[in-house]
């Protein structure tokens, strides 16, 4: 009996060491994946209101990366419920990707509300593995509030570079870890396990700007900002774009 008991104890420790394994262990992971899209859809309205000016500034020069005939083919990694659609230019063709298939009903609602865009398809896939998307097939890749929750940031950025045409751009808006001298930094590390559990894997202690700097893009336009009126845990942000 003792070996079985020790094995059970190790399993408990492993399960509770990660929010993902905790949910899996108690049988709630599948249910949460269904519930999270509803929560995300409603939170989107609040976040968009608070970051409206930031997003308008971020996407204001998207047209710069259009083709000679005026077409612009854009792929969004982790598009969720389509929170960014309103900021994309008229006539832009959008390819939606998200690893959670339960996002689709909320995504369709955003599509109906943003008919100034053309929608290509929705692909259920992760940012780390976009093999269904051809090399150098899009003009712009967008990644907002996504790199905080992916398993491998470096791999996502490699995939973004692969599918971008030469001269295309990756646009990003991500919350990041705060300066080590701040109370925010302390709180991020203390409360990250709970935040990750409730936020579908969202990590608040990532220095994502370092990954962008090392990703091998020809140009990087990045700035650190404080997002207005959002939770202290995700107030430090980076925004900008990288050109291939």
Coordinates of N, CA and C in Angstrom, one line a residue:
X1 N 0.8 -1.2 0.0 CA 0.0 0.0 0.0 C 0.9 1.3 0.0
X2 N 2.0 1.2 0.6 CA 2.8 2.4 0.8 C 3.3 3.0 -0.6
X3 N 3.8 2.1 -1.6 CA 4.1 2.7 -2.9 C 3.0 3.4 -3.5
X4 N 1.8 2.8 -3.4 CA 0.6 3.4 -4.1 C 0.3 4.8 -3.4
X5 N 0.4 4.8 -2.1 CA 0.1 6.1 -1.4 C 1.1 7.1 -1.8
X6 N 2.4 6.8 -1.9 CA 3.4 7.7 -2.3 C 3.2 8.2 -3.7
X7 N 2.8 7.3 -4.6 CA 2.5 7.7 -6.0 C 1.3 8.7 -6.0
X8 N 0.3 8.4 -5.2 CA -0.9 9.3 -5.1 C -0.4 10.7 -4.6
X9 N 0.5 10.7 -3.6 CA 0.9 12.0 -3.1 C 1.7 12.8 -4.1
X10 N 2.6 12.1 -4.9 CA 3.3 12.7 -6.0 C 2.4 13.3 -7.0
X11 N 1.3 12.5 -7.3 CA 0.3 13.0 -8.3 C -0.4 14.3 -7.8
X12 N -0.7 14.3 -6.5 CA -1.3 15.5 -6.0 C -0.4 16.7 -6.1
X13 N 0.8 16.5 -5.7 CA 1.8 17.6 -5.8 C 1.9 18.1 -7.2
X14 N 2.0 17.2 -8.2 CA 2.1 17.6 -9.6 C 0.9 18.3 -10.0
X15 N -0.3 17.8 -9.6 CA -1.5 18.5 -10.1 C -1.6 19.9 -9.5
X16 N -1.3 20.1 -8.3 CA -1.5 21.4 -7.7 C -0.3 22.3 -8.0
X17 N 0.7 21.8 -8.6 CA 1.8 22.7 -9.0 C 1.5 23.6 -10.2
X18 N 0.5 23.2 -10.9 CA 0.1 24.0 -12.1 C -1.4 24.1 -12.2
X19 N -1.9 25.3 -12.4 CA -3.4 25.5 -12.6 C -4.0 24.6 -13.6
X20 N -3.3 24.4 -14.7 CA -3.8 23.5 -15.8 C -4.0 22.1 -15.3
X21 N -3.0 21.6 -14.6 CA -3.1 20.2 -14.1 C -4.1 20.1 -12.9
X22 N -4.2 21.2 -12.2 CA -5.2 21.2 -11.1 C -6.6 21.0 -11.7
X23 N -6.9 21.8 -12.7 CA -8.2 21.7 -13.4 C -8.4 20.3 -14.0
X24 N -7.4 19.8 -14.6 CA -7.5 18.5 -15.2 C -7.7 17.4 -14.1
X25 N -7.0 17.6 -13.0 CA -7.1 16.6 -11.9 C -8.5 16.5 -11.4
X26 N -9.1 17.6 -11.2 CA -10.5 17.6 -10.6 C -11.6 17.5 -11.6
X27 N -11.2 17.4 -12.9 CA -12.2 17.1 -13.9 C -12.9 18.3 -14.5
X28 N -12.4 19.5 -14.3 CA -13.1 20.7 -14.7 C -12.5 21.4 -15.9
X29 N -11.3 20.9 -16.4 CA -10.7 21.5 -17.5 C -11.6 21.7 -18.7
X30 N -12.2 20.6 -19.1 CA -13.1 20.6 -20.3 C -14.2 21.6 -20.1
X31 N -14.8 21.6 -18.9 CA -16.0 22.5 -18.7 C -15.5 24.0 -18.7
X32 N -14.3 24.2 -18.1 CA -13.8 25.6 -18.1 C -13.6 26.1 -19.5
X33 N -13.1 25.3 -20.4 CA -12.8 25.7 -21.8 C -14.1 26.1 -22.5
X34 N -15.2 25.6 -22.0 CA -16.5 26.0 -22.6 C -17.0 27.3 -22.0
X35 N -16.7 27.5 -20.7 CA -17.2 28.7 -20.0 C -16.4 29.9 -20.3
X36 N -15.1 29.7 -20.4 CA -14.1 30.8 -20.6 C -14.5 31.7 -21.8
X37 N -14.9 31.2 -22.9 CA -15.3 32.2 -24.0 C -16.4 33.2 -23.6
X38 N -17.4 32.7 -22.8 CA -18.4 33.6 -22.4 C -17.8 34.7 -21.5
X39 N -16.9 34.3 -20.6 CA -16.3 35.3 -19.7 C -15.4 36.3 -20.5
X40 N -14.7 35.7 -21.4 CA -13.8 36.6 -22.3 C -14.5 37.5 -23.1
X41 N -15.7 37.1 -23.7 CA -16.5 38.0 -24.5 C -17.0 39.2 -23.7
X42 N -17.4 39.0 -22.5 CA -17.9 40.1 -21.7 C -16.8 41.0 -21.2
X43 N -15.7 40.4 -20.8 CA -14.5 41.2 -20.4 C -14.0 42.1 -21.5
X44 N -14.1 41.6 -22.7 CA -13.6 42.3 -23.9 C -14.2 43.7 -24.0
X45 N -15.4 43.9 -23.7 CA -16.1 45.2 -23.8 C -15.4 46.2 -22.9
X46 N -15.2 45.7 -21.6 CA -14.5 46.6 -20.6 C -13.1 46.9 -21.0
X47 N -12.3 45.9 -21.5 CA -10.9 46.2 -21.8 C -10.8 47.1 -23.1
X48 N -11.7 46.9 -24.0 CA -11.7 47.7 -25.2 C -12.0 49.2 -24.9
X49 N -12.9 49.4 -24.0 CA -13.3 50.7 -23.6 C -12.1 51.4 -23.0
X50 N -11.3 50.7 -22.2 CA -10.2 51.3 -21.4 C -9.0 51.4 -22.3
X51 N -8.9 50.6 -23.4 CA -7.7 50.7 -24.2 C -8.0 51.1 -25.6
X52 N -9.1 51.8 -25.8 CA -9.6 52.2 -27.1 C -8.5 53.1 -27.8
X53 N -8.0 54.1 -27.1 CA -7.1 55.0 -27.7 C -5.7 54.3 -28.0
X54 N -5.3 53.3 -27.2 CA -4.1 52.6 -27.4 C -4.2 51.8 -28.7
X55 N -5.4 51.1 -28.8 CA -5.6 50.2 -30.0 C -5.7 51.1 -31.3
X56 N -6.3 52.2 -31.2 CA -6.4 53.1 -32.4 C -5.0 53.5 -32.8
X57 N -4.2 53.9 -31.8 CA -2.8 54.3 -32.1 C -2.0 53.1 -32.7
X58 N -2.2 51.9 -32.1 CA -1.4 50.8 -32.5 C -1.7 50.4 -34.0
X59 N -3.0 50.4 -34.4 CA -3.4 49.9 -35.7 C -3.5 51.1 -36.7
X60 N -3.2 52.3 -36.4 CA -3.4 53.4 -37.3 C -2.7 53.3 -38.6
X61 N -1.5 52.6 -38.6 CA -0.8 52.5 -39.9 C -0.8 51.1 -40.5
X62 N -1.8 50.3 -40.2 CA -2.0 49.0 -40.8 C -2.0 49.1 -42.4
X63 N -2.6 50.2 -42.9 CA -2.6 50.3 -44.3 C -1.3 50.4 -45.0
X64 N -0.3 50.7 -44.2 CA 1.1 50.8 -44.8 C 1.5 49.5 -45.4
X65 N 1.0 48.4 -44.9 CA 1.4 47.1 -45.3 C 0.5 46.4 -46.3
X66 N -0.4 47.2 -46.9 CA -1.3 46.7 -47.9 C -0.5 46.5 -49.2
X67 N -1.0 45.7 -50.1 CA -0.4 45.4 -51.4 C -0.6 46.6 -52.3
X68 N 0.0 46.5 -53.5 CA -0.1 47.6 -54.5 C -1.6 47.8 -54.9
X69 N -2.3 46.7 -54.9 CA -3.7 46.8 -55.4 C -4.7 47.2 -54.2
X70 N -4.1 47.5 -53.1 CA -4.9 47.9 -51.9 C -5.4 46.8 -51.0
X71 N -5.2 45.6 -51.4 CA -5.6 44.5 -50.5 C -4.7 44.3 -49.3
X72 N -5.3 43.8 -48.3 CA -4.5 43.6 -47.0 C -5.0 42.3 -46.4
X73 N -4.1 41.3 -46.4 CA -4.5 40.0 -45.8 C -3.9 39.9 -44.4
X74 N -4.7 39.7 -43.4 CA -4.3 39.8 -42.0 C -4.7 38.5 -41.3
X75 N -3.8 37.9 -40.6 CA -4.1 36.8 -39.7 C -4.0 37.2 -38.3
X76 N -5.0 36.8 -37.5 CA -4.9 37.1 -36.0 C -4.7 35.9 -35.3
X77 N -3.7 35.8 -34.4 CA -3.4 34.7 -33.6 C -4.2 34.9 -32.3
X78 N -5.0 33.8 -31.9 CA -5.8 33.9 -30.7 C -6.8 35.0 -30.8
X79 N -7.6 35.0 -31.8 CA -8.5 36.2 -32.1 C -9.6 36.2 -31.0
X80 N -9.9 35.1 -30.3 CA -10.9 35.1 -29.3 C -12.3 35.5 -29.8
X81 N -12.9 36.5 -29.3 CA -14.2 36.9 -29.7 C -14.2 38.1 -30.7
X82 N -13.0 38.4 -31.2 CA -12.9 39.4 -32.3 C -12.9 40.8 -31.8
X83 N -12.2 41.0 -30.6 CA -12.2 42.3 -30.0 C -11.5 43.4 -30.9
X84 N -10.6 42.9 -31.8 CA -9.8 43.9 -32.6 C -10.5 44.3 -33.9
X85 N -11.5 43.6 -34.3 CA -12.1 43.8 -35.6 C -12.4 45.2 -35.9
X86 N -12.9 45.9 -34.9 CA -13.4 47.3 -35.2 C -12.2 48.3 -35.6
X87 N -11.0 47.8 -35.2 CA -9.8 48.7 -35.5 C -9.2 48.4 -36.8
X88 N -9.6 47.4 -37.6 CA -9.0 47.0 -38.8 C -9.6 47.8 -40.0
X89 N -8.8 48.2 -41.0 CA -9.3 49.0 -42.1 C -10.3 48.4 -43.0
X90 N -11.1 49.2 -43.6 CA -12.2 48.7 -44.5 C -11.6 47.8 -45.6
X91 N -12.3 46.7 -45.8 CA -11.9 45.8 -46.9 C -10.8 44.8 -46.6
X92 N -10.2 44.9 -45.4 CA -9.2 44.0 -44.9 C -9.7 42.6 -44.9
X93 N -9.0 41.6 -45.3 CA -9.4 40.2 -45.3 C -8.7 39.6 -44.0
X94 N -9.6 39.0 -43.1 CA -9.1 38.5 -41.8 C -9.2 37.0 -41.8
X95 N -8.1 36.4 -41.4 CA -8.1 35.0 -41.1 C -8.0 34.8 -39.6
X96 N -9.0 34.2 -39.0 CA -9.1 34.0 -37.5 C -8.5 32.7 -37.1
X97 N -7.7 32.7 -36.1 CA -7.2 31.5 -35.5 C -7.4 31.5 -34.0
X98 N -7.7 30.4 -33.4 CA -7.9 30.3 -31.9 C -7.8 28.8 -31.5
X99 N -7.1 28.5 -30.5 CA -7.1 27.1 -30.1 C -8.4 26.5 -29.4
X100 N -9.3 27.5 -29.0 CA -10.5 27.1 -28.4 C -11.7 27.1 -29.3
X101 N -12.2 26.0 -29.8 CA -13.3 26.0 -30.7 C -14.6 26.6 -30.2
X102 N -14.7 26.7 -28.9 CA -15.9 27.2 -28.3 C -16.0 28.7 -28.4
X103 N -15.0 29.4 -28.9 CA -15.0 30.8 -29.1 C -15.8 31.2 -30.3
X104 N -16.1 30.2 -31.2 CA -16.7 30.5 -32.5 C -18.0 31.3 -32.4
X105 N -19.0 30.9 -31.6 CA -20.3 31.7 -31.5 C -20.1 33.1 -31.2
X106 N -19.1 33.5 -30.3 CA -18.9 34.9 -30.0 C -18.1 35.6 -31.1
X107 N -17.3 34.8 -31.8 CA -16.6 35.4 -32.9 C -17.5 35.7 -34.0
X108 N -18.5 34.9 -34.3 CA -19.5 35.2 -35.3 C -20.3 36.4 -35.0
X109 N -20.6 36.7 -33.7 CA -21.3 37.9 -33.3 C -20.5 39.1 -33.7
X110 N -19.1 39.1 -33.5 CA -18.3 40.2 -33.8 C -18.2 40.4 -35.3
X111 N -18.2 39.3 -36.0 CA -18.2 39.4 -37.5 C -19.4 40.1 -38.0
X112 N -20.5 39.8 -37.4 CA -21.8 40.4 -37.8 C -21.8 41.9 -37.5
X113 N -21.1 42.3 -36.5 CA -21.0 43.7 -36.1 C -19.9 44.5 -36.8
X114 N -19.1 43.8 -37.6 CA -18.0 44.4 -38.3 C -18.0 44.0 -39.7
X115 N -19.0 44.4 -40.5 CA -19.2 44.0 -41.8 C -18.3 44.8 -42.8
X116 N -17.5 45.7 -42.3 CA -16.6 46.4 -43.2 C -15.4 45.6 -43.5
X117 N -15.3 44.3 -42.9 CA -14.2 43.4 -43.2 C -14.6 42.2 -44.0
X118 N -13.7 41.6 -44.6 CA -14.0 40.3 -45.3 C -13.3 39.2 -44.4
X119 N -14.0 38.1 -44.2 CA -13.5 37.0 -43.3 C -13.2 35.8 -44.2
X120 N -12.0 35.3 -44.1 CA -11.6 34.2 -44.9 C -12.0 32.9 -44.2
X121 N -11.5 32.6 -43.1 CA -11.9 31.3 -42.4 C -11.4 31.4 -41.0
X122 N -12.0 30.5 -40.2 CA -11.6 30.3 -38.8 C -10.8 29.0 -38.7
X123 N -9.6 29.1 -38.2 CA -8.8 27.9 -38.0 C -8.6 27.6 -36.5
X124 N -9.0 26.4 -36.1 CA -8.8 26.0 -34.7 C -7.4 25.4 -34.6
X125 N -6.5 26.3 -34.1 CA -5.1 25.9 -34.0 C -4.4 26.8 -33.0
X126 N -3.2 26.3 -32.5 CA -2.4 27.1 -31.6 C -1.4 28.0 -32.3
X127 N -1.0 29.0 -31.7 CA 0.0 29.9 -32.3 C 1.4 29.2 -32.6
X128 N 1.6 28.2 -31.8 CA 2.9 27.4 -31.9 C 2.9 26.5 -33.1
X129 N 1.8 26.2 -33.7 CA 1.7 25.2 -34.8 C 0.6 25.7 -35.8
X130 N 1.1 26.5 -36.7 CA 0.1 27.0 -37.8 C 0.5 26.4 -39.1
X131 N 0.7 25.1 -39.1 CA 1.2 24.4 -40.4 C 0.1 24.5 -41.5
X132 N -1.1 24.8 -41.1 CA -2.2 24.9 -42.1 C -2.1 26.2 -42.9
X133 N -1.3 27.1 -42.4 CA -1.1 28.4 -43.1 C 0.2 28.4 -43.9
X134 N 0.2 28.8 -45.1 CA 1.3 28.7 -46.0 C 2.4 29.7 -45.7
X135 N 3.6 29.4 -46.0 CA 4.7 30.4 -45.8 C 4.5 31.7 -46.6
X136 N 4.8 32.8 -46.0 CA 4.8 34.1 -46.6 C 3.4 34.4 -47.3
X137 N 2.3 34.0 -46.6 CA 1.0 34.1 -47.2 C 0.1 35.3 -46.7
X138 N 0.6 36.0 -45.7 CA -0.2 37.1 -45.2 C 0.7 38.4 -45.1
X139 N 0.0 39.5 -45.1 CA 0.7 40.8 -45.0 C 0.9 41.3 -43.6
X140 N 0.0 40.9 -42.7 CA 0.1 41.3 -41.3 C -0.4 40.2 -40.4
X141 N 0.3 40.0 -39.3 CA -0.1 39.1 -38.2 C -0.4 40.0 -37.0
X142 N -1.5 39.7 -36.3 CA -1.8 40.4 -35.1 C -1.9 39.5 -33.9
X143 N -1.3 40.0 -32.8 CA -1.2 39.2 -31.6 C -1.4 40.1 -30.4
X144 N -2.6 40.1 -29.8 CA -2.9 41.0 -28.7 C -3.4 40.1 -27.5
X145 N -2.8 40.3 -26.3 CA -3.1 39.5 -25.1 C -3.1 38.0 -25.4
X146 N -2.1 37.6 -26.1 CA -2.0 36.2 -26.5 C -0.7 35.6 -25.9
X147 N 0.4 36.3 -26.1 CA 1.7 35.8 -25.7 C 1.8 35.5 -24.2
X148 N 0.9 36.0 -23.4 CA 0.9 35.8 -22.0 C 0.4 34.4 -21.7
X149 N -0.3 33.7 -22.6 CA -0.9 32.4 -22.3 C -0.4 31.2 -23.2
X150 N 0.4 31.5 -24.2 CA 0.9 30.4 -25.0 C 1.9 29.6 -24.3
X151 N 2.2 28.4 -24.7 CA 3.1 27.5 -24.1 C 4.6 27.9 -24.4
X152 N 4.8 28.4 -25.6 CA 6.1 28.7 -26.1 C 6.1 30.0 -27.0
X153 N 6.5 31.1 -26.3 CA 6.5 32.4 -27.0 C 7.4 32.4 -28.2
X154 N 8.6 31.8 -28.0 CA 9.6 31.8 -29.1 C 9.0 31.1 -30.3
X155 N 8.3 30.0 -30.1 CA 7.8 29.2 -31.3 C 6.7 30.0 -32.0
X156 N 5.8 30.7 -31.2 CA 4.8 31.5 -31.8 C 5.4 32.6 -32.7
X157 N 6.4 33.3 -32.2 CA 7.0 34.3 -33.0 C 7.7 33.8 -34.3
X158 N 8.3 32.6 -34.2 CA 8.9 31.9 -35.3 C 7.8 31.6 -36.4
X159 N 6.6 31.2 -35.9 CA 5.5 30.9 -36.8 C 5.0 32.2 -37.5
X160 N 4.9 33.2 -36.7 CA 4.5 34.5 -37.3 C 5.4 35.0 -38.4
X161 N 6.7 34.9 -38.1 CA 7.7 35.2 -39.2 C 7.6 34.4 -40.4
X162 N 7.3 33.1 -40.2 CA 7.2 32.2 -41.3 C 6.1 32.5 -42.3
X163 N 4.9 32.8 -41.7 CA 3.7 33.1 -42.5 C 3.7 34.5 -43.1
X164 N 4.5 35.4 -42.5 CA 4.5 36.8 -43.0 C 5.3 36.9 -44.3
X165 N 4.8 37.6 -45.3 CA 5.6 37.9 -46.5 C 6.8 38.9 -46.1
X166 N 7.8 38.9 -46.9 CA 8.9 39.9 -46.7 C 8.3 41.3 -46.7
X167 N 8.6 42.1 -45.7 CA 8.1 43.4 -45.6 C 6.8 43.5 -44.8
X168 N 6.2 42.3 -44.4 CA 5.0 42.3 -43.6 C 5.3 42.6 -42.2
X169 N 4.3 42.7 -41.4 CA 4.5 43.2 -40.0 C 3.7 42.3 -39.0
X170 N 4.3 42.2 -37.8 CA 3.6 41.6 -36.7 C 3.2 42.7 -35.7
X171 N 1.9 42.9 -35.4 CA 1.5 43.9 -34.5 C 1.2 43.2 -33.1
X172 N 1.6 43.8 -32.0 CA 1.4 43.2 -30.7 C 1.0 44.3 -29.7
X173 N 0.2 43.8 -28.7 CA -0.2 44.6 -27.5 C -0.3 43.5 -26.4
X174 N 0.7 43.5 -25.5 CA 0.7 42.5 -24.5 C 1.0 43.1 -23.1
X175 N 0.4 42.5 -22.1 CA 0.8 42.9 -20.7 C 2.0 42.1 -20.4
X176 N 2.9 42.7 -19.5 CA 4.2 42.1 -19.2 C 4.5 42.2 -17.7
X177 N 5.6 41.6 -17.3 CA 6.0 41.8 -15.9 C 6.4 43.2 -15.6
X178 N 6.2 43.6 -14.4 CA 6.5 45.0 -14.0 C 8.0 45.1 -13.6
X179 N 8.4 46.3 -13.4 CA 9.8 46.6 -13.0 C 10.0 45.9 -11.6
X180 N 11.1 45.2 -11.4 CA 11.4 44.5 -10.1 C 11.3 45.4 -8.8
X181 N 11.4 46.7 -9.0 CA 11.4 47.6 -7.8 C 10.0 48.0 -7.4
X182 N 9.0 47.5 -8.1 CA 7.6 47.9 -7.8 C 6.8 46.9 -7.0
X183 N 5.8 47.4 -6.3 CA 4.9 46.5 -5.6 C 4.1 45.6 -6.6
X184 N 3.9 46.2 -7.8 CA 3.2 45.4 -8.9 C 3.9 44.1 -9.2
X185 N 5.3 44.2 -9.3 CA 6.1 43.1 -9.5 C 5.9 42.0 -8.5
X186 N 5.9 42.5 -7.2 CA 5.7 41.6 -6.1 C 4.4 40.9 -6.2
X187 N 3.3 41.6 -6.4 CA 2.0 41.1 -6.5 C 1.8 40.1 -7.7
X188 N 2.5 40.4 -8.8 CA 2.4 39.5 -9.9 C 2.9 38.2 -9.6
X189 N 4.0 38.1 -8.9 CA 4.6 36.8 -8.6 C 3.8 36.1 -7.5
X190 N 3.3 36.8 -6.6 CA 2.5 36.2 -5.5 C 1.2 35.6 -6.0
X191 N 0.5 36.4 -6.8 CA -0.9 36.0 -7.2 C -0.9 35.3 -8.6
X192 N 0.2 35.1 -9.3 CA 0.2 34.5 -10.6 C -0.5 33.1 -10.7
X193 N -0.3 32.2 -9.7 CA -0.9 30.9 -9.8 C -2.5 31.0 -9.9
X194 N -3.0 31.9 -9.0 CA -4.5 32.0 -9.0 C -4.9 32.7 -10.3
X195 N -4.2 33.8 -10.7 CA -4.5 34.5 -11.9 C -4.5 33.5 -13.1
X196 N -3.5 32.7 -13.2 CA -3.4 31.7 -14.3 C -4.5 30.8 -14.3
X197 N -5.0 30.3 -13.1 CA -6.1 29.4 -13.0 C -7.4 30.0 -13.5
X198 N -7.6 31.2 -13.1 CA -8.9 31.9 -13.5 C -8.8 32.4 -14.9
X199 N -7.6 32.7 -15.4 CA -7.5 33.4 -16.7 C -7.1 32.5 -17.9
X200 N -7.4 31.2 -17.8 CA -7.1 30.2 -18.9 C -5.7 30.2 -19.2
X201 N -4.8 30.2 -18.2 CA -3.4 30.1 -18.5 C -2.6 31.4 -18.6
X202 N -3.3 32.5 -18.4 CA -2.6 33.8 -18.5 C -1.5 34.0 -17.4
X203 N -0.3 34.2 -17.9 CA 0.9 34.5 -17.0 C 1.2 36.0 -17.0
X204 N 1.5 36.5 -15.8 CA 1.7 37.9 -15.6 C 3.1 38.3 -15.4
X205 N 4.0 37.3 -15.4 CA 5.4 37.6 -15.1 C 6.3 37.4 -16.3
X206 N 5.8 37.5 -17.5 CA 6.6 37.3 -18.7 C 7.3 38.6 -19.2
X207 N 8.5 38.6 -19.5 CA 9.3 39.7 -20.1 C 9.2 39.6 -21.6
X208 N 8.1 39.7 -22.2 CA 7.8 39.4 -23.6 C 8.7 40.2 -24.6
X209 N 9.0 41.4 -24.1 CA 9.8 42.3 -25.0 C 11.2 41.6 -25.4
X210 N 11.7 40.8 -24.5 CA 13.0 40.1 -24.7 C 12.8 39.1 -25.8
X211 N 11.7 38.4 -25.8 CA 11.4 37.4 -26.9 C 11.3 38.1 -28.3
X212 N 10.6 39.3 -28.3 CA 10.5 40.0 -29.5 C 11.8 40.5 -30.0
X213 N 12.7 41.0 -29.1 CA 14.0 41.4 -29.5 C 14.8 40.3 -30.1
X214 N 14.6 39.1 -29.6 CA 15.4 38.0 -30.1 C 14.8 37.2 -31.3
X215 N 13.6 37.7 -31.8 CA 12.9 36.9 -32.7 C 13.4 37.0 -34.2
X216 N 14.3 37.9 -34.4 CA 15.0 37.9 -35.7 C 14.2 38.8 -36.8
X217 N 13.4 39.7 -36.4 CA 12.7 40.6 -37.3 C 13.7 41.7 -37.8
X218 N 13.5 42.2 -38.9 CA 14.4 43.2 -39.5 C 14.3 44.5 -38.7
X219 N 13.1 44.8 -38.3 CA 12.8 46.1 -37.5 C 11.9 45.8 -36.3
X220 N 12.1 46.4 -35.2 CA 11.3 46.3 -34.1 C 10.9 47.7 -33.5
X221 N 9.6 48.0 -33.5 CA 9.1 49.3 -33.0 C 8.3 49.0 -31.8
X222 N 8.9 49.2 -30.6 CA 8.3 48.7 -29.3 C 8.3 49.8 -28.3
X223 N 7.3 50.0 -27.5 CA 7.3 50.9 -26.4 C 6.6 50.3 -25.2
X224 N 7.1 50.7 -24.0 CA 6.5 50.2 -22.8 C 5.5 51.3 -22.3
X225 N 4.3 50.8 -21.9 CA 3.2 51.8 -21.5 C 2.6 51.2 -20.3
X226 N 1.8 52.1 -19.6 CA 0.9 51.7 -18.5 C -0.5 51.8 -19.1
X227 N -1.2 50.6 -19.2 CA -2.6 50.6 -19.7 C -3.5 51.3 -18.6
X228 N -4.4 52.2 -19.1 CA -5.2 52.9 -18.2 C -6.4 52.1 -17.6
X229 N -6.6 52.3 -16.3 CA -7.8 51.8 -15.6 C -7.9 50.2 -15.6
X230 N -6.9 49.5 -15.9 CA -7.0 48.0 -15.9 C -6.4 47.6 -14.5
X231 N -6.6 46.3 -14.2 CA -6.1 45.7 -13.0 C -4.6 46.0 -12.8
X232 N -4.2 46.2 -11.6 CA -2.7 46.4 -11.3 C -1.9 45.3 -11.9
X233 N -2.4 44.1 -11.8 CA -1.7 42.9 -12.3 C -1.3 42.9 -13.7
X234 N -2.1 43.6 -14.6 CA -1.8 43.6 -16.0 C -1.6 45.0 -16.5
X235 N -1.3 46.0 -15.6 CA -1.1 47.4 -16.1 C 0.1 47.6 -16.9
X236 N 1.2 47.0 -16.6 CA 2.4 47.2 -17.5 C 2.2 46.5 -18.9
X237 N 2.3 47.2 -20.0 CA 2.1 46.7 -21.3 C 3.3 47.0 -22.2
X238 N 3.4 46.3 -23.3 CA 4.2 46.7 -24.4 C 3.3 46.7 -25.6
X239 N 3.6 47.6 -26.6 CA 2.8 47.7 -27.8 C 3.8 48.1 -29.0
X240 N 3.4 47.7 -30.2 CA 4.2 48.1 -31.3 C 4.1 47.1 -32.4
X241 N 5.1 47.1 -33.3 CA 5.1 46.2 -34.4 C 6.5 45.8 -34.9
X242 N 6.6 44.6 -35.4 CA 7.9 44.2 -35.9 C 7.8 43.9 -37.4
X243 N 8.8 44.3 -38.2 CA 8.7 44.1 -39.7 C 9.7 43.0 -40.1
X244 N 9.2 42.1 -40.9 CA 10.0 41.0 -41.4 C 11.0 41.5 -42.5

